[in-house]
GROMACS .gro file of C-alpha atoms in nm:
model
  236
    1MET     CA    1   0.973   2.724   3.124
    2LYS     CA    2   0.937   2.687   2.723
    3ILE     CA    3   0.856   2.360   2.617
    4ASN     CA    4   0.818   2.214   2.245
    5HIS     CA    5   0.602   1.908   2.192
    6LYS     CA    6   0.839   1.621   1.962
    7GLY     CA    7   0.542   1.694   1.667
    8ILE     CA    8   0.380   1.434   1.451
    9ASP     CA    9   0.467   1.295   1.116
   10THR     CA   10   0.182   1.423   0.921
   11ASN     CA   11   0.274   1.178   0.658
   12THR     CA   12   0.182   0.872   0.925
   13PHE     CA   13  -0.122   1.035   1.087
   14TYR     CA   14  -0.380   1.192   0.905
   15PRO     CA   15  -0.745   1.131   0.776
   16PHE     CA   16  -0.835   0.872   0.537
   17GLU     CA   17  -1.194   0.786   0.362
   18ASN     CA   18  -1.249   0.448   0.443
   19GLN     CA   19  -1.347   0.463   0.792
   20LEU     CA   20  -1.656   0.206   0.862
   21ILE     CA   21  -1.493  -0.092   0.857
   22LEU     CA   22  -1.453  -0.159   1.246
   23LYS     CA   23  -1.823  -0.029   1.290
   24TYR     CA   24  -1.951  -0.322   0.992
   25GLU     CA   25  -1.714  -0.636   1.174
   26TYR     CA   26  -1.865  -0.498   1.482
   27GLY     CA   27  -2.230  -0.392   1.410
   28CYS     CA   28  -2.171  -0.047   1.581
   29ASP     CA   29  -2.230   0.293   1.490
   30THR     CA   30  -1.991   0.454   1.746
   31ILE     CA   31  -1.616   0.326   1.854
   32LEU     CA   32  -1.439   0.487   2.171
   33LEU     CA   33  -1.099   0.397   2.133
   34TYR     CA   34  -0.872   0.388   2.424
   35ILE     CA   35  -0.492   0.408   2.331
   36GLY     CA   36  -0.192   0.310   2.603
   37SER     CA   37  -0.154   0.171   2.946
   38VAL     CA   38  -0.427   0.091   3.202
   39GLY     CA   39  -0.229   0.152   3.489
   40LYS     CA   40  -0.305   0.360   3.779
   41ASN     CA   41  -0.121   0.712   3.630
   42TYR     CA   42  -0.320   0.730   3.289
   43GLY     CA   43  -0.653   0.681   3.479
   44PHE     CA   44  -0.813   0.412   3.331
   45HIS     CA   45  -1.050   0.254   3.630
   46ASN     CA   46  -1.175   0.641   3.655
   47PHE     CA   47  -1.286   0.620   3.283
   48ILE     CA   48  -1.402   0.222   3.290
   49ASN     CA   49  -1.598   0.308   3.550
   50LEU     CA   50  -1.810   0.507   3.378
   51LEU     CA   51  -1.889   0.237   3.094
   52PRO     CA   52  -2.163   0.037   3.210
   53LYS     CA   53  -2.428   0.327   3.243
   54ILE     CA   54  -2.285   0.463   2.896
   55LEU     CA   55  -2.293   0.102   2.754
   56LYS     CA   56  -2.604   0.028   2.811
   57LEU     CA   57  -2.820   0.333   2.721
   58HIS     CA   58  -2.583   0.290   2.367
   59LYS     CA   59  -2.627  -0.072   2.234
   60VAL     CA   60  -2.490   0.026   1.941
   61THR     CA   61  -2.132   0.168   2.116
   62HIS     CA   62  -1.832  -0.033   2.122
   63VAL     CA   63  -1.484   0.033   2.301
   64ASP     CA   64  -1.184  -0.061   2.163
   65ILE     CA   65  -0.835  -0.075   2.397
   66ILE     CA   66  -0.504  -0.074   2.230
   67ARG     CA   67  -0.192  -0.209   2.407
   68HIS     CA   68  -0.041  -0.335   2.753
   69VAL     CA   69  -0.314  -0.503   2.930
   70PRO     CA   70  -0.109  -0.546   3.319
   71GLU     CA   71  -0.463  -0.600   3.457
   72MET     CA   72  -0.597  -0.808   3.211
   73GLY     CA   73  -0.774  -1.009   3.489
   74TYR     CA   74  -0.983  -0.735   3.615
   75ILE     CA   75  -1.084  -0.608   3.263
   76ILE     CA   76  -1.255  -0.929   3.182
   77ASN     CA   77  -1.429  -0.924   3.521
   78PHE     CA   78  -1.577  -0.602   3.529
   79ILE     CA   79  -1.695  -0.663   3.175
   80LYS     CA   80  -1.846  -0.958   3.245
   81LYS     CA   81  -1.994  -0.854   3.545
   82TYR     CA   82  -2.165  -0.588   3.399
   83ASN     CA   83  -2.248  -0.790   3.077
   84ILE     CA   84  -2.118  -0.573   2.825
   85GLU     CA   85  -1.851  -0.793   2.686
   86LYS     CA   86  -1.981  -0.790   2.337
   87GLN     CA   87  -1.962  -0.416   2.312
   88PHE     CA   88  -1.544  -0.417   2.395
   89GLN     CA   89  -1.271  -0.536   2.192
   90LEU     CA   90  -0.916  -0.567   2.421
   91LEU     CA   91  -0.700  -0.547   2.131
   92GLY     CA   92  -0.360  -0.653   2.288
   93VAL     CA   93  -0.038  -0.443   2.156
   94LYS     CA   94  -0.049  -0.347   1.852
   95PRO     CA   95   0.244  -0.141   1.594
   96ASN     CA   96   0.227   0.204   1.622
   97LYS     CA   97   0.219   0.199   1.218
   98GLU     CA   98  -0.170   0.026   1.279
   99PHE     CA   99  -0.266   0.339   1.508
  100LEU     CA  100  -0.382   0.510   1.191
  101PHE     CA  101  -0.617   0.191   1.067
  102TYR     CA  102  -0.775   0.219   1.467
  103ILE     CA  103  -0.783   0.596   1.516
  104ASN     CA  104  -0.959   0.656   1.147
  105ASN     CA  105  -1.248   0.375   1.247
  106SER     CA  106  -1.287   0.542   1.615
  107ASP     CA  107  -1.532   0.867   1.664
  108ILE     CA  108  -1.400   0.958   2.000
  109GLY     CA  109  -1.045   0.929   2.171
  110ILE     CA  110  -0.981   0.901   2.506
  111GLY     CA  111  -0.725   1.079   2.665
  112ARG     CA  112  -0.588   1.073   3.073
  113PHE     CA  113  -0.858   1.027   3.395
  114ILE     CA  114  -0.657   1.135   3.618
  115GLN     CA  115  -0.528   1.434   3.734
  116SER     CA  116  -0.202   1.590   3.782
  117LYS     CA  117  -0.050   1.934   3.922
  118TYR     CA  118   0.169   1.913   3.679
  119VAL     CA  119  -0.065   1.934   3.371
  120GLN     CA  120   0.084   2.217   3.208
  121PHE     CA  121   0.375   1.983   3.129
  122TYR     CA  122   0.110   1.704   2.946
  123MET     CA  123   0.133   1.728   2.582
  124LEU     CA  124  -0.001   1.370   2.534
  125THR     CA  125   0.125   1.226   2.187
  126LYS     CA  126  -0.181   1.011   2.178
  127CYS     CA  127  -0.453   1.274   2.172
  128ILE     CA  128  -0.208   1.443   1.892
  129GLU     CA  129  -0.240   1.157   1.706
  130TYR     CA  130  -0.630   1.161   1.730
  131MET     CA  131  -0.587   1.507   1.629
  132ALA     CA  132  -0.414   1.438   1.338
  133CYS     CA  133  -0.678   1.190   1.207
  134GLU     CA  134  -0.917   1.470   1.258
  135LYS     CA  135  -1.091   1.305   1.571
  136LEU     CA  136  -1.203   1.480   1.860
  137PHE     CA  137  -1.109   1.316   2.225
  138ILE     CA  138  -1.188   1.403   2.592
  139THR     CA  139  -0.925   1.380   2.884
  140THR     CA  140  -0.919   1.548   3.218
  141PRO     CA  141  -0.624   1.847   3.197
  142ILE     CA  142  -0.317   1.864   2.979
  143SER     CA  143  -0.108   2.136   2.858
  144GLU     CA  144  -0.380   2.409   2.708
  145ASP     CA  145  -0.106   2.422   2.400
  146VAL     CA  146  -0.267   2.071   2.296
  147VAL     CA  147  -0.681   2.143   2.396
  148HIS     CA  148  -0.898   2.376   2.559
  149ASN     CA  149  -1.276   2.242   2.648
  150TYR     CA  150  -1.501   2.259   2.376
  151ASP     CA  151  -1.210   2.328   2.055
  152THR     CA  152  -1.040   2.035   1.986
  153GLY     CA  153  -1.169   1.860   2.239
  154ILE     CA  154  -1.366   1.829   2.567
  155VAL     CA  155  -1.182   1.865   2.902
  156ILE     CA  156  -1.342   1.694   3.237
  157HIS     CA  157  -1.217   1.707   3.608
  158ILE     CA  158  -1.170   1.399   3.781
  159ASP     CA  159  -1.360   1.613   4.122
  160PHE     CA  160  -1.669   1.645   3.864
  161ASP     CA  161  -1.944   1.395   4.028
  162GLU     CA  162  -2.003   1.078   3.789
  163LYS     CA  163  -2.306   1.196   3.617
  164ASP     CA  164  -2.133   1.550   3.525
  165LYS     CA  165  -1.857   1.285   3.347
  166THR     CA  166  -2.119   1.009   3.237
  167ASP     CA  167  -2.282   1.288   3.066
  168ASN     CA  168  -2.024   1.503   2.872
  169LEU     CA  169  -1.934   1.102   2.730
  170ILE     CA  170  -2.287   1.076   2.623
  171MET     CA  171  -2.306   1.437   2.419
  172LEU     CA  172  -1.998   1.346   2.222
  173ILE     CA  173  -2.197   0.976   2.169
  174GLU     CA  174  -2.489   1.164   2.038
  175ASP     CA  175  -2.367   1.463   1.869
  176ASN     CA  176  -2.189   1.358   1.547
  177LYS     CA  177  -2.184   1.740   1.454
  178LEU     CA  178  -2.001   1.834   1.713
  179ARG     CA  179  -1.728   1.568   1.681
  180GLU     CA  180  -1.709   1.684   1.364
  181GLU     CA  181  -1.652   2.011   1.444
  182LEU     CA  182  -1.386   1.953   1.722
  183GLY     CA  183  -1.183   1.696   1.513
  184GLY     CA  184  -1.168   1.940   1.258
  185ASN     CA  185  -1.027   2.200   1.498
  186GLY     CA  186  -0.777   1.927   1.608
  187LEU     CA  187  -0.631   1.872   1.234
  188LYS     CA  188  -0.613   2.239   1.171
  189LYS     CA  189  -0.392   2.270   1.515
  190VAL     CA  190  -0.194   1.972   1.415
  191ASN     CA  191  -0.067   2.170   1.081
  192LYS     CA  192  -0.042   2.500   1.273
  193GLN     CA  193   0.147   2.391   1.541
  194PHE     CA  194   0.268   2.013   1.577
  195ASN     CA  195   0.329   1.896   1.227
  196TRP     CA  196   0.742   1.798   1.228
  197GLU     CA  197   0.826   2.099   0.967
  198VAL     CA  198   0.648   2.362   1.220
  199ILE     CA  199   0.830   2.237   1.527
  200MET     CA  200   1.165   2.215   1.360
  201LYS     CA  201   1.143   2.588   1.266
  202LYS     CA  202   1.009   2.642   1.606
  203ILE     CA  203   1.343   2.429   1.745
  204ASN     CA  204   1.553   2.671   1.455
  205THR     CA  205   1.432   2.966   1.577
  206ASP     CA  206   1.400   2.928   1.958
  207PHE     CA  207   1.817   2.791   1.920
  208LEU     CA  208   1.888   3.102   1.691
  209LYS     CA  209   1.747   3.341   1.976
  210ILE     CA  210   1.973   3.184   2.233
  211THR     CA  211   2.264   3.174   2.029
  212ASN     CA  212   2.205   3.541   1.941
  213TRP     CA  213   2.118   3.622   2.339
  214ASN     CA  214   2.436   3.435   2.417
  215MET     CA  215   2.676   3.585   2.198
  216LEU     CA  216   2.515   3.940   2.300
  217ASN     CA  217   2.614   3.892   2.642
  218LEU     CA  218   2.951   3.734   2.536
  219LEU     CA  219   3.046   4.069   2.356
  220ASN     CA  220   2.902   4.252   2.606
  221ILE     CA  221   3.102   4.044   2.872
  222MET     CA  222   3.442   4.098   2.643
  223ILE     CA  223   3.382   4.494   2.590
  224ILE     CA  224   3.332   4.504   2.973
  225SER     CA  225   3.664   4.351   3.049
  226HIS     CA  226   3.879   4.510   2.782
  227LEU     CA  227   3.736   4.841   2.920
  228ASN     CA  228   3.807   4.714   3.277
  229CYS     CA  229   4.166   4.612   3.201
  230ARG     CA  230   4.285   4.915   2.966
  231ALA     CA  231   4.101   5.140   3.294
  232PHE     CA  232   4.325   4.913   3.540
  233ASN     CA  233   4.643   4.951   3.270
  234LEU     CA  234   4.608   5.344   3.264
  235GLY     CA  235   4.564   5.352   3.644
  236GLU     CA  236   4.219   5.485   3.620
   0.00000   0.00000   0.00000
């Protein structure tokens, strides 16, 4: 089975220069960004459970959460329990056009934190949006077309113990050079594989291959049918 991602409009998602606005506002030096549902299908609980230790070690790290939060009460109680309210921003629902601002003002994108047997089919749009803005991300396995470990992001596994998962996030918070390297790789991959122009060329090429294959087979069927009819009429 061949799957083409719908692609990214690189006129909508792109890196821009002024990326310190939220850092000045929060008084922090690193921002983790989570965009999307906090439901169990995305493993949000697996992610948030790592944060108390990380945020206590890194007092100048903040977490931004965008989109619908059906379990707001749980999250508020959780961050109060661990006294990390000042390092959290629950931003609620934002229009897609504002994602550009928040992605560019963050340092590390958060992908999925849940394992799936259908991993090869997952091409998370939000991860490609991070890449288009030259930001790396951390995720459990998704399609290798999007990320291999240490190319455009960090791939972890849910069966890693908590220390391994925590250490990977801490490494990204502390290693600015690695973030820049993987973010740069992501932008290159988007321009090569995931912008709309490239995607449309792929779809057109695949369509022509299918059309040509079908036409060739139809021609063969017509020739065989003609020969069979001729043989029948001649009594051969």
